[in-house]
Coordinates of C-alpha atoms and ligand atoms in Angstrom, one line a residue:
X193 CA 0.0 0.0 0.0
X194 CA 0.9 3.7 -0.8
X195 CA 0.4 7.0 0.6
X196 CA 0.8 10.5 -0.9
X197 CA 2.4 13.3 1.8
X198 CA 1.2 16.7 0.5
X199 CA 3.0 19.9 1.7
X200 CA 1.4 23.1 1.5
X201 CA 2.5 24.8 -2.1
X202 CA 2.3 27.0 -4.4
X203 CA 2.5 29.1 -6.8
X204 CA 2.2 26.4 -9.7
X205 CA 4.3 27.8 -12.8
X206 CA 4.9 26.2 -16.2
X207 CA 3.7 23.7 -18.9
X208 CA 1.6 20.4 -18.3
X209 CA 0.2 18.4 -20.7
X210 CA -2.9 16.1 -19.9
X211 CA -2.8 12.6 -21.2
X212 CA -5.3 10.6 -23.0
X213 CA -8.7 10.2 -21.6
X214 CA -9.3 7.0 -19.7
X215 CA -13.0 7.1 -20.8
X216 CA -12.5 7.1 -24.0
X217 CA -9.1 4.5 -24.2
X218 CA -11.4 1.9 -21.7
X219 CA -14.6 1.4 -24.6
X220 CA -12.0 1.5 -27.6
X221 CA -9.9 -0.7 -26.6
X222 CA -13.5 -2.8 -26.3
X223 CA -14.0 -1.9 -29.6
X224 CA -11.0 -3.3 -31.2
X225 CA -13.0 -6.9 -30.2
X226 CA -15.1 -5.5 -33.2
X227 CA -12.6 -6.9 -36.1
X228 CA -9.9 -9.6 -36.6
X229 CA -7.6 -7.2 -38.1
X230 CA -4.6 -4.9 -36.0
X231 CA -5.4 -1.9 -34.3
X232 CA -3.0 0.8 -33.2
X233 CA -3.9 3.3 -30.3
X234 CA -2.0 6.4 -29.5
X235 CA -2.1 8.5 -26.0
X236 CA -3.6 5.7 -24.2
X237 CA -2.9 6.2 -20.7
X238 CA -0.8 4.4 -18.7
X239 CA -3.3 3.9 -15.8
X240 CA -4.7 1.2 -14.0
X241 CA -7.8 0.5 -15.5
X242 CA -6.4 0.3 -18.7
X243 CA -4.0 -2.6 -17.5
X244 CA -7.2 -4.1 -16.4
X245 CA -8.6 -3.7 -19.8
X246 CA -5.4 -5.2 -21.7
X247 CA -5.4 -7.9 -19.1
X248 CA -9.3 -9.1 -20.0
X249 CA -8.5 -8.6 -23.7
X250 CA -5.6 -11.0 -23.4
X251 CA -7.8 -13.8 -21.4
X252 CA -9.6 -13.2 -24.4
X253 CA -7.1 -14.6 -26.3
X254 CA -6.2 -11.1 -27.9
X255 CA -2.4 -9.9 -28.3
X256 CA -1.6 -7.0 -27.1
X257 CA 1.4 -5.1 -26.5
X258 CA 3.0 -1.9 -26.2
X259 CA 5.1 -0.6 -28.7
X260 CA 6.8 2.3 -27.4
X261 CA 3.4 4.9 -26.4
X262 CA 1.6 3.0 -29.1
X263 CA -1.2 0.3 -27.6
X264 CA -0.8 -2.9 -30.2
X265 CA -4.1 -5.1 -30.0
X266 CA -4.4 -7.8 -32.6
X267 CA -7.3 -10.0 -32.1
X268 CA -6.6 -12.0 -34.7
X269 CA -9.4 -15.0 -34.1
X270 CA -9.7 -14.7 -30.7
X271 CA -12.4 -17.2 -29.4
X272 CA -12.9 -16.2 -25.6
X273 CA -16.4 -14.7 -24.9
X274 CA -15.7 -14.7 -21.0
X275 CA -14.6 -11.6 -19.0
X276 CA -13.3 -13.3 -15.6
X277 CA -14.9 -11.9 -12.4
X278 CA -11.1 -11.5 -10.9
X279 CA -10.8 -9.1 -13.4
X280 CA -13.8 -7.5 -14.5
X281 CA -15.3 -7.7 -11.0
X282 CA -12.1 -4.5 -10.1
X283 CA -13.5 -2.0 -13.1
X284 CA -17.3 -1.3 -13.9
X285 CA -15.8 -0.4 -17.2
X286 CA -15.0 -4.0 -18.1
X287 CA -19.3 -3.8 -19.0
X288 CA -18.1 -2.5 -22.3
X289 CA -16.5 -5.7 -23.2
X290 CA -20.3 -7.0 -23.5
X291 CA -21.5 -5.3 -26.8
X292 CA -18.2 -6.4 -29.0
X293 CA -17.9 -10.0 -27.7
X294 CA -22.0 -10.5 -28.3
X295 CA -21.8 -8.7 -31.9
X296 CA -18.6 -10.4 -33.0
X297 CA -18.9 -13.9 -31.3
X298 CA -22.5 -14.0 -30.9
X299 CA -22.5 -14.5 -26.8
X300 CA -20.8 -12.8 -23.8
X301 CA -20.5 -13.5 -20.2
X302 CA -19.4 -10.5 -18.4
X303 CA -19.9 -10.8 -14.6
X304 CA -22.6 -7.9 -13.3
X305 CA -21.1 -4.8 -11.4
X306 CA -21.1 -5.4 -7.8
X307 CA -21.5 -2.0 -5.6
X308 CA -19.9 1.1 -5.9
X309 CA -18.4 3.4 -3.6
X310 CA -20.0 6.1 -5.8
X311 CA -23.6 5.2 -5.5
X312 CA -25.7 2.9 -7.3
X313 CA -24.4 2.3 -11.2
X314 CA -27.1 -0.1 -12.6
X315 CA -27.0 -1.1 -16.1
X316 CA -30.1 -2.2 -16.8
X317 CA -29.7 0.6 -20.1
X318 CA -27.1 -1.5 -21.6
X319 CA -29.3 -4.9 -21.3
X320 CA -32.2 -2.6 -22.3
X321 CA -30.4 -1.6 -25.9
X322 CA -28.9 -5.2 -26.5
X323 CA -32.2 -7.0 -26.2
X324 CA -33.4 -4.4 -28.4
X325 CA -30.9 -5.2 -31.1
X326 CA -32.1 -9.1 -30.8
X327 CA -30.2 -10.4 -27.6
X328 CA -30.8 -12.9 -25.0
X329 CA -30.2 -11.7 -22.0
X330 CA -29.7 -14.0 -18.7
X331 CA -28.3 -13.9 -14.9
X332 CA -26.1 -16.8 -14.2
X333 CA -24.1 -17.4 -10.8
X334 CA -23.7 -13.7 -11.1
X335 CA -23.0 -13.2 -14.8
X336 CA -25.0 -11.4 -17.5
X337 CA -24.8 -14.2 -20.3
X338 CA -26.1 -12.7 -23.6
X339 CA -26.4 -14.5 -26.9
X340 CA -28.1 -14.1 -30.0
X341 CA -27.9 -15.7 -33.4
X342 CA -28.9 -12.4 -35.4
X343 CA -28.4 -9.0 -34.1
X344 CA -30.4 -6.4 -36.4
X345 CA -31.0 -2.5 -36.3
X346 CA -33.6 -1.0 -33.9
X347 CA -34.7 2.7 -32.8
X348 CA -33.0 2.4 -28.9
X349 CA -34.7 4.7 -26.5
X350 CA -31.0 5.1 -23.8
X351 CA -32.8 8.0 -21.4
X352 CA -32.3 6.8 -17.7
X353 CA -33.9 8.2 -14.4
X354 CA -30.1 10.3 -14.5
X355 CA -30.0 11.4 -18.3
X356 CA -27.9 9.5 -20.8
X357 CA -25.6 6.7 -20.3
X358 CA -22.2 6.6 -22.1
X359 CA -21.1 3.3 -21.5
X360 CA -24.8 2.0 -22.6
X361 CA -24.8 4.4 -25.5
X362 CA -21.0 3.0 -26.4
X363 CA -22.2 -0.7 -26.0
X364 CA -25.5 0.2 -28.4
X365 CA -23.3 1.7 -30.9
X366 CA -20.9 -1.1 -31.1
X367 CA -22.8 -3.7 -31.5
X368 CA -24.8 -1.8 -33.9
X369 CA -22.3 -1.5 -36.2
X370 CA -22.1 -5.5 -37.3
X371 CA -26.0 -5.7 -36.6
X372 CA -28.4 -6.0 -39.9
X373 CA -29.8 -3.0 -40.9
X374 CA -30.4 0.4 -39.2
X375 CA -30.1 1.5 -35.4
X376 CA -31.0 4.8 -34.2
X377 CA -30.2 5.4 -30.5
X378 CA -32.4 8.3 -28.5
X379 CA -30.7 10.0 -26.0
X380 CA -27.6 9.2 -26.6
X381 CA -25.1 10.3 -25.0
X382 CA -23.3 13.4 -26.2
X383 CA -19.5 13.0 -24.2
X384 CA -16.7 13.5 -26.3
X385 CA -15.6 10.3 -24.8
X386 CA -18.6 8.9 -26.6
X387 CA -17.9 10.6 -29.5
X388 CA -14.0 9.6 -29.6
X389 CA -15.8 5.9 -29.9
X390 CA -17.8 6.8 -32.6
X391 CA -15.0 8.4 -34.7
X392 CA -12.6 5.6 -34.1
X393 CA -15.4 3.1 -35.3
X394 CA -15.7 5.2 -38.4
X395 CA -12.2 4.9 -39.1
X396 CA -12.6 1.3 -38.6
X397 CA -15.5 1.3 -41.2
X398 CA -18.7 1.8 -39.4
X399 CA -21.1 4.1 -40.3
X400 CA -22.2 6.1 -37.9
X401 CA -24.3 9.8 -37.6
X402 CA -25.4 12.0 -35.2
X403 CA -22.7 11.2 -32.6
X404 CA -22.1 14.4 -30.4
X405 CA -25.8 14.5 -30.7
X406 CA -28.7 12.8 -29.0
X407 CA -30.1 11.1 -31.8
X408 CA -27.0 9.0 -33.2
X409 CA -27.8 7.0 -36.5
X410 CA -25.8 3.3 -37.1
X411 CA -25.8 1.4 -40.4
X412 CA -24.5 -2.3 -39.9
X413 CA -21.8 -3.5 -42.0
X414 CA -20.8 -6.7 -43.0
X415 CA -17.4 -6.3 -41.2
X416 CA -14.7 -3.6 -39.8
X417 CA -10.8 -3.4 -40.4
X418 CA -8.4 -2.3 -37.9
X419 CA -7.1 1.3 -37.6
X420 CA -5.0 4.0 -35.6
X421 CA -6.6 5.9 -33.9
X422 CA -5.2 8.7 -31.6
X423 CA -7.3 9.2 -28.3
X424 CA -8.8 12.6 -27.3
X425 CA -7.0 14.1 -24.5
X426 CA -8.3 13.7 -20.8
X427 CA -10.8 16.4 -20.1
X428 CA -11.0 15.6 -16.7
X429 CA -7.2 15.5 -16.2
X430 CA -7.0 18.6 -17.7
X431 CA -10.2 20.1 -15.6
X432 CA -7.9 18.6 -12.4
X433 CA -4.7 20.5 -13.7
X434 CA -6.7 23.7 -13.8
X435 CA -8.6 23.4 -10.4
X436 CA -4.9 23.0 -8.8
X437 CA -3.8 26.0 -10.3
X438 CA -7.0 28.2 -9.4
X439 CA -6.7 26.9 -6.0
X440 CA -2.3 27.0 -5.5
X441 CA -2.4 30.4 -7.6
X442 CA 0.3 30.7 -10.2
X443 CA 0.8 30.4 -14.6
X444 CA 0.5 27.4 -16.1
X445 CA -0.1 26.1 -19.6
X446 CA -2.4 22.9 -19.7
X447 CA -1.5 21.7 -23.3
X448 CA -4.2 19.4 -24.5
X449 CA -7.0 21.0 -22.3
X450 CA -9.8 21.9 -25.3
X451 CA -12.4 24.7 -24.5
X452 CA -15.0 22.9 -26.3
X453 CA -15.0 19.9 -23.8
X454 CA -14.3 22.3 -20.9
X455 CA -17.2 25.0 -21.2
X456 CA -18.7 24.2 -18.2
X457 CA -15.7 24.0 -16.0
X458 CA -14.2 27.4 -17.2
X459 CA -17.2 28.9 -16.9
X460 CA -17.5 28.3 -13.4
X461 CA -13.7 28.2 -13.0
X462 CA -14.3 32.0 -14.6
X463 CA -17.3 32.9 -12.1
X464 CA -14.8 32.0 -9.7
X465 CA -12.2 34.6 -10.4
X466 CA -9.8 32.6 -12.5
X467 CA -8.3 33.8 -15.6
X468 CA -8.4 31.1 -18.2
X469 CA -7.6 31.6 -22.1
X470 CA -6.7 29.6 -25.0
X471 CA -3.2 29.5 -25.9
X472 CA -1.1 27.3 -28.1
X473 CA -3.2 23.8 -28.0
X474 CA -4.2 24.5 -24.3
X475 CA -5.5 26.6 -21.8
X476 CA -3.4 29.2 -20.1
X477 CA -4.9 29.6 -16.5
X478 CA -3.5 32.5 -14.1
X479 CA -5.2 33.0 -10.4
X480 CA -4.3 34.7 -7.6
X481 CA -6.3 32.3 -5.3
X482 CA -8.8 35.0 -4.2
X483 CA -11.5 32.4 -5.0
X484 CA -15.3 33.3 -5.3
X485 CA -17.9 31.2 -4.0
X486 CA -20.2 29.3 -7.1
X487 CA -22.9 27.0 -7.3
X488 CA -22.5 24.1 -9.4
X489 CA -24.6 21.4 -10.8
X490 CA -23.3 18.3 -11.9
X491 CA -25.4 17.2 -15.7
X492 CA -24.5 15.4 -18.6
X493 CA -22.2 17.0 -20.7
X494 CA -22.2 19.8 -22.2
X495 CA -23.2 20.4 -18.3
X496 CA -20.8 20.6 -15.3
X497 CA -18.7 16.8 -15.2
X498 CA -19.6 14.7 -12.4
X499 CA -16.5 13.7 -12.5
X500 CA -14.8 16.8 -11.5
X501 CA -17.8 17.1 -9.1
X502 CA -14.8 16.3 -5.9
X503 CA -11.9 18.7 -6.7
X504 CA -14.0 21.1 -7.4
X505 CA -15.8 20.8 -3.9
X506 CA -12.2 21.1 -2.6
X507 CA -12.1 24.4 -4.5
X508 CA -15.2 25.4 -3.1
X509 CA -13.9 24.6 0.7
X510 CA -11.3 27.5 0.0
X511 CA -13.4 30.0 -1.9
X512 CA -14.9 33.2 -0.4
X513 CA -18.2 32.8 0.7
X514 CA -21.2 29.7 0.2
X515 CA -20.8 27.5 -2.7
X516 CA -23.6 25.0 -3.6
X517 CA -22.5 21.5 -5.3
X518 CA -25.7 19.8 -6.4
X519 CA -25.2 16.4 -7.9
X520 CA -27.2 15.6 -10.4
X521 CA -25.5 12.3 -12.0
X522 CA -24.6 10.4 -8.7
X523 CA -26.6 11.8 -6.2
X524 CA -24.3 9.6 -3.3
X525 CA -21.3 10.8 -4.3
X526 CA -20.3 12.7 -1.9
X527 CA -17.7 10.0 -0.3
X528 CA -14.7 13.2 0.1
X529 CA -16.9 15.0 2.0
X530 CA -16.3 13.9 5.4
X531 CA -12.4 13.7 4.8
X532 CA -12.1 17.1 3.6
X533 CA -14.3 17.5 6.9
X534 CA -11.5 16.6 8.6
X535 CA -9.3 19.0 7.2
X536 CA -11.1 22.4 8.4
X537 CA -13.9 22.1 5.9
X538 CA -17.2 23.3 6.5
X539 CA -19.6 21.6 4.1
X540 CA -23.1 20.2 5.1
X541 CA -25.1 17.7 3.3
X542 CA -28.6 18.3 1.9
X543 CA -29.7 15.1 -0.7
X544 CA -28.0 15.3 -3.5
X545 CA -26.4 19.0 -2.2
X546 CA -23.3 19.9 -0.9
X547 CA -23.2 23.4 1.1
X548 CA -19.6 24.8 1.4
X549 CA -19.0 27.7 3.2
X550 CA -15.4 28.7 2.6
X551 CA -12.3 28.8 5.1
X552 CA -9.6 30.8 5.3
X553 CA -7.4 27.7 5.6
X554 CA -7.3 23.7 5.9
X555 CA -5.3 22.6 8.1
X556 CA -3.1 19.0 7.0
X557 CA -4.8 15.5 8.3
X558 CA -4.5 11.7 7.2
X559 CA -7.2 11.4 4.7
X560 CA -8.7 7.9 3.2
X561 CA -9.4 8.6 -0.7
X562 CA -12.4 6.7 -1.4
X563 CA -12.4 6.5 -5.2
X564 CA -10.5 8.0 -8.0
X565 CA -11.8 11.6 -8.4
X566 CA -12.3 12.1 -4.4
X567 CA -8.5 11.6 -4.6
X568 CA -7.6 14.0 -6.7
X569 CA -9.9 16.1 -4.5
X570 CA -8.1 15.2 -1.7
X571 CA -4.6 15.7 -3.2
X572 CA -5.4 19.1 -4.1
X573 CA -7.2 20.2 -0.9
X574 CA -3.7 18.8 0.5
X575 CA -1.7 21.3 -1.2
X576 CA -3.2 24.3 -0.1
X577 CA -3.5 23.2 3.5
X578 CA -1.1 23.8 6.7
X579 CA 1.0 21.0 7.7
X580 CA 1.4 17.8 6.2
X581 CA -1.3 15.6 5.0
X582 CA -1.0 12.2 4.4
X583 CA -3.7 10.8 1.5
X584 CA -4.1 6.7 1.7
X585 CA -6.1 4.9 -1.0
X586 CA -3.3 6.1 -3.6
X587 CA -4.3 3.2 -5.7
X588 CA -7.5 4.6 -6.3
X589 CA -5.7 7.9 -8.0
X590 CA -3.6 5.0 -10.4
X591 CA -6.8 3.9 -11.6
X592 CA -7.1 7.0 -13.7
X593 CA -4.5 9.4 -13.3
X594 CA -1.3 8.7 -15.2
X595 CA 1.8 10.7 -13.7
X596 CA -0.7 13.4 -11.7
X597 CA 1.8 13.8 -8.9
X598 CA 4.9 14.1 -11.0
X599 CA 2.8 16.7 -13.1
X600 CA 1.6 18.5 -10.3
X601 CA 5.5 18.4 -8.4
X602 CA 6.8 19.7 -12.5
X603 CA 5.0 23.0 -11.6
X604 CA 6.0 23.4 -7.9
X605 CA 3.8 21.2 -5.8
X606 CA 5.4 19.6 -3.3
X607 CA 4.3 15.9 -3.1
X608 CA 5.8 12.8 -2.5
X609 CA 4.6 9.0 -2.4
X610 CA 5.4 6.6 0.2
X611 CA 4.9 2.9 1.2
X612 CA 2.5 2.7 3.8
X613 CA 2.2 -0.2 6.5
Ligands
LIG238 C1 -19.0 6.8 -17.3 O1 -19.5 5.8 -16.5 C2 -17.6 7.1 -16.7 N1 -16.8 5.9 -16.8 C3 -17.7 7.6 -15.3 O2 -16.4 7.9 -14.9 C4 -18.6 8.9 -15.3 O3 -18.7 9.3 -14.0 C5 -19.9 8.6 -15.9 O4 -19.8 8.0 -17.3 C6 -20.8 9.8 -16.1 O5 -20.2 10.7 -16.8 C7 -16.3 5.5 -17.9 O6 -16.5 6.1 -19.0 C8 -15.4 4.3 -17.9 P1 -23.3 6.4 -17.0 P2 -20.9 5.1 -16.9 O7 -23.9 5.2 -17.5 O8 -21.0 5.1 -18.4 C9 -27.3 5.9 -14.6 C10 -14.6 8.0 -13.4 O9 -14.3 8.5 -12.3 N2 -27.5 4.6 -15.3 O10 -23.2 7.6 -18.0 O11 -21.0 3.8 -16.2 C11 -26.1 5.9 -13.6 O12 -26.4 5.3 -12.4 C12 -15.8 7.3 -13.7 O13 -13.7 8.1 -14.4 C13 -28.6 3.9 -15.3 O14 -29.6 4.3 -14.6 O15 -21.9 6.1 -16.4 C14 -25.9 7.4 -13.5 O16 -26.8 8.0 -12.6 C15 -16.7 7.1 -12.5 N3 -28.7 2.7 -16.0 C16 -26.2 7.9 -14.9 O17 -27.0 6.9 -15.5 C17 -27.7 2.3 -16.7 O18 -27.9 1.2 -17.3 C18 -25.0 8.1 -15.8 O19 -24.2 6.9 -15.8 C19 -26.5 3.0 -16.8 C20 -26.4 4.2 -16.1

């Protein structure tokens, strides 16, 4: 086990550059189960979930290897049609596995998603658009087991109690492109991640409309190539990078941050009293870290990313005034709350709401991350704190972070990881 010990910092000065997004390297990596032939992936990123990934394709029976920063997968005639529980049972991601193994080998067993630290994540949207195409859909010892001799094109209604679903909208799509005929998927959803699918399965042949929209259109073919296909960078890497600047104060350059998939965030980051502007393939952000209050509310994008729904609470905790953090996607996730409770934060809970009234400081503590993006939260609210603080549950940050400490220590933070008994 790890720790992070976090030193008060700041000023962050300098270039960063965000890697490729997780979200979008987990379900095309999936994808590449679409066709026999070699795929190459550029600016996947070196983070735990995706070794999980590479780990189920292999089981598979799927080669893949890195070449250098290039991801190599050659399915060749792969026969497995079984993601094992020891391995998909650590990522909820591993669902997207289901729509390529059913449309290429005509079954899948992927075990169901157990609970979530996050809040309920059920998936009965994904089962919902596979039966729809012409699956079979059962629960064995634990398993969904789906089969179907034909596949063909449907009109897939995707809207859940919480909006879109992109994983469900990915797995649709997928197996919609081998599937007979014409699929149109209704509220879809509109994530670049989503979209990042959709363009590499074009590349690899499909054809596919409307994607960045909520009504996406998908013509089954009789079979897709292989590709290479560059992945879009991490939004919410970036989003982090510029939340630790806004909150430590300094210049920095986040290369790779794109306005279009951060409206929402530099809006508020804006609102906030940080300067953010384009410049040369980023976003230049400057603060002082005299830090207005905002309320936030966590939607589907183009709304405010649930996923930087945590660091941005941390934000909050240090900004003048109330802030108000309403959760709109997972309504539980509010798991960093009580730890950055521990470290001088005033923040009370109503439902789905999180009331911050801002200190003046937060004061170092040993803190438990919870899951990935509480974390980063925590890492953050580390670095502006007195004393030391001590975050465990580093592996959590591995699962989607690649290098976030050494990029955040590049500019000036002062962080360092450590075994932990
Ligand atoms: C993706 O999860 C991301 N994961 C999540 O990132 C992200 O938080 C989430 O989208 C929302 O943006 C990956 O892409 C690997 P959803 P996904 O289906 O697709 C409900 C991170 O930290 N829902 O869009 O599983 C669901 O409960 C992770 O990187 C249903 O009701 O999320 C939620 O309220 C965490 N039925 C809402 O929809 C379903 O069948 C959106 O979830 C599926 C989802």
């Amino acid at each position: 086990m790890e720790k992070l010990l976090v030193e008060r910092s700041g000023p962050l000065r300098g270039t960063v550059e965000a890697d490729g997004a997780k979200n979008a390297a987990l379900p095309i990596m999936a994808a590449c189960l679409l066709t026999e032939e070699e795929s190459l992936l550029d600016g996947v990123p070196r983070v735990t979930d995706v070794e999980i990934m590479l780990n189920i394709l292999r089981v598979l029976g799927v080669e893949c290897f890195w070449d250098g920063d290039t991801l190599v997968i050659r399915p060749g005639s792969y026969t497995g049609w079984t993601a094992p529980y020891d391995l998909a049972g650590r990522m909820r991601a591993s669902v997207c596995v289901l729509g390529p193994l059913l449309a290429k080998q005509g079954r899948a067993r992927v075990p169901l998603p157990g609970g979530c630290v996050i809040g309920p994540r059920p998936i009965d949207l994904h089962l919902k658009g596979l039966q729809a195409l012409g699956a079979e859909i059962a629960m064995d010892h634990g398993d969904i087991v789906a089969k179907a001799e034909r596949l063909c094109g449907n009109t897939v209604h995707l809207a859940g109690q919480f909006g879109s679903s992109v994983l469900a909208t990915a797995n649709v799509m997928m197996v919609a492109t081998l599937a007979e005929g014409t699929t149109v998927i209704e509220h879809a959803a509109c994530e670049p991640e989503v979209m990042d699918v959709a363009n590499c399965l074009i590349a690899m042949g499909a054809k596919i409309t409307g994607q960045g929209t909520s009504v996406m259109r998908i013509e089954g073919v009789g079979r897709l190539r292989g590709t290479r296909h560059r992945i879009i960078p991490d939004r919410i890497e970036a989003g982090t990078l510029l939340m630790a600047v806004a909150m430590l104060g300094g210049d920095v350059l986040v290369r790779g941050a794109r306005l279009d998939h951060l409206h929402a965030v530099v809006d508020k980051l804006v609102e906030a009293r940080v300067s953010i502007e384009p410049q040369d393939g980023g976003m230049r952000v400057r603060s002082t870290r005299d830090l207005k209050g905002v309320e936030v509310t966590t939607l589907p994008f183009p709304g405010f990313p649930t996923d930087l729904q945590a660091p941005m609470t941390a934000l909050m905790s240090i900004s003048h005034g109330v802030s108000l953090m309403t959760e709109k996607i997972y309504p539980e996730r509010f798991m960093h709350v009580p730890e950055l409770k521990r470290m001088g934060a005033q923040i009370s809970r109503e439902g789905p709401s999180a009331i911050v009234k801002g200190v003046e400081r937060l004061s170092g503590a040993p803190v438990n991350a919870s899951d990935l993006r509480a974390s980063a939260a925590l890492v953050l609210a580390g670095l502006v704190a007195d004393n030391r603080t001590e975050v465990f549950g580093v592996e959590h940050l591995d699962r989607g972070y690649a290098h976030l400490e050494h990029k955040l220590v590049s500019l000036g933070a002062r962080l360092t990881r450590e075994r932990s008994s």
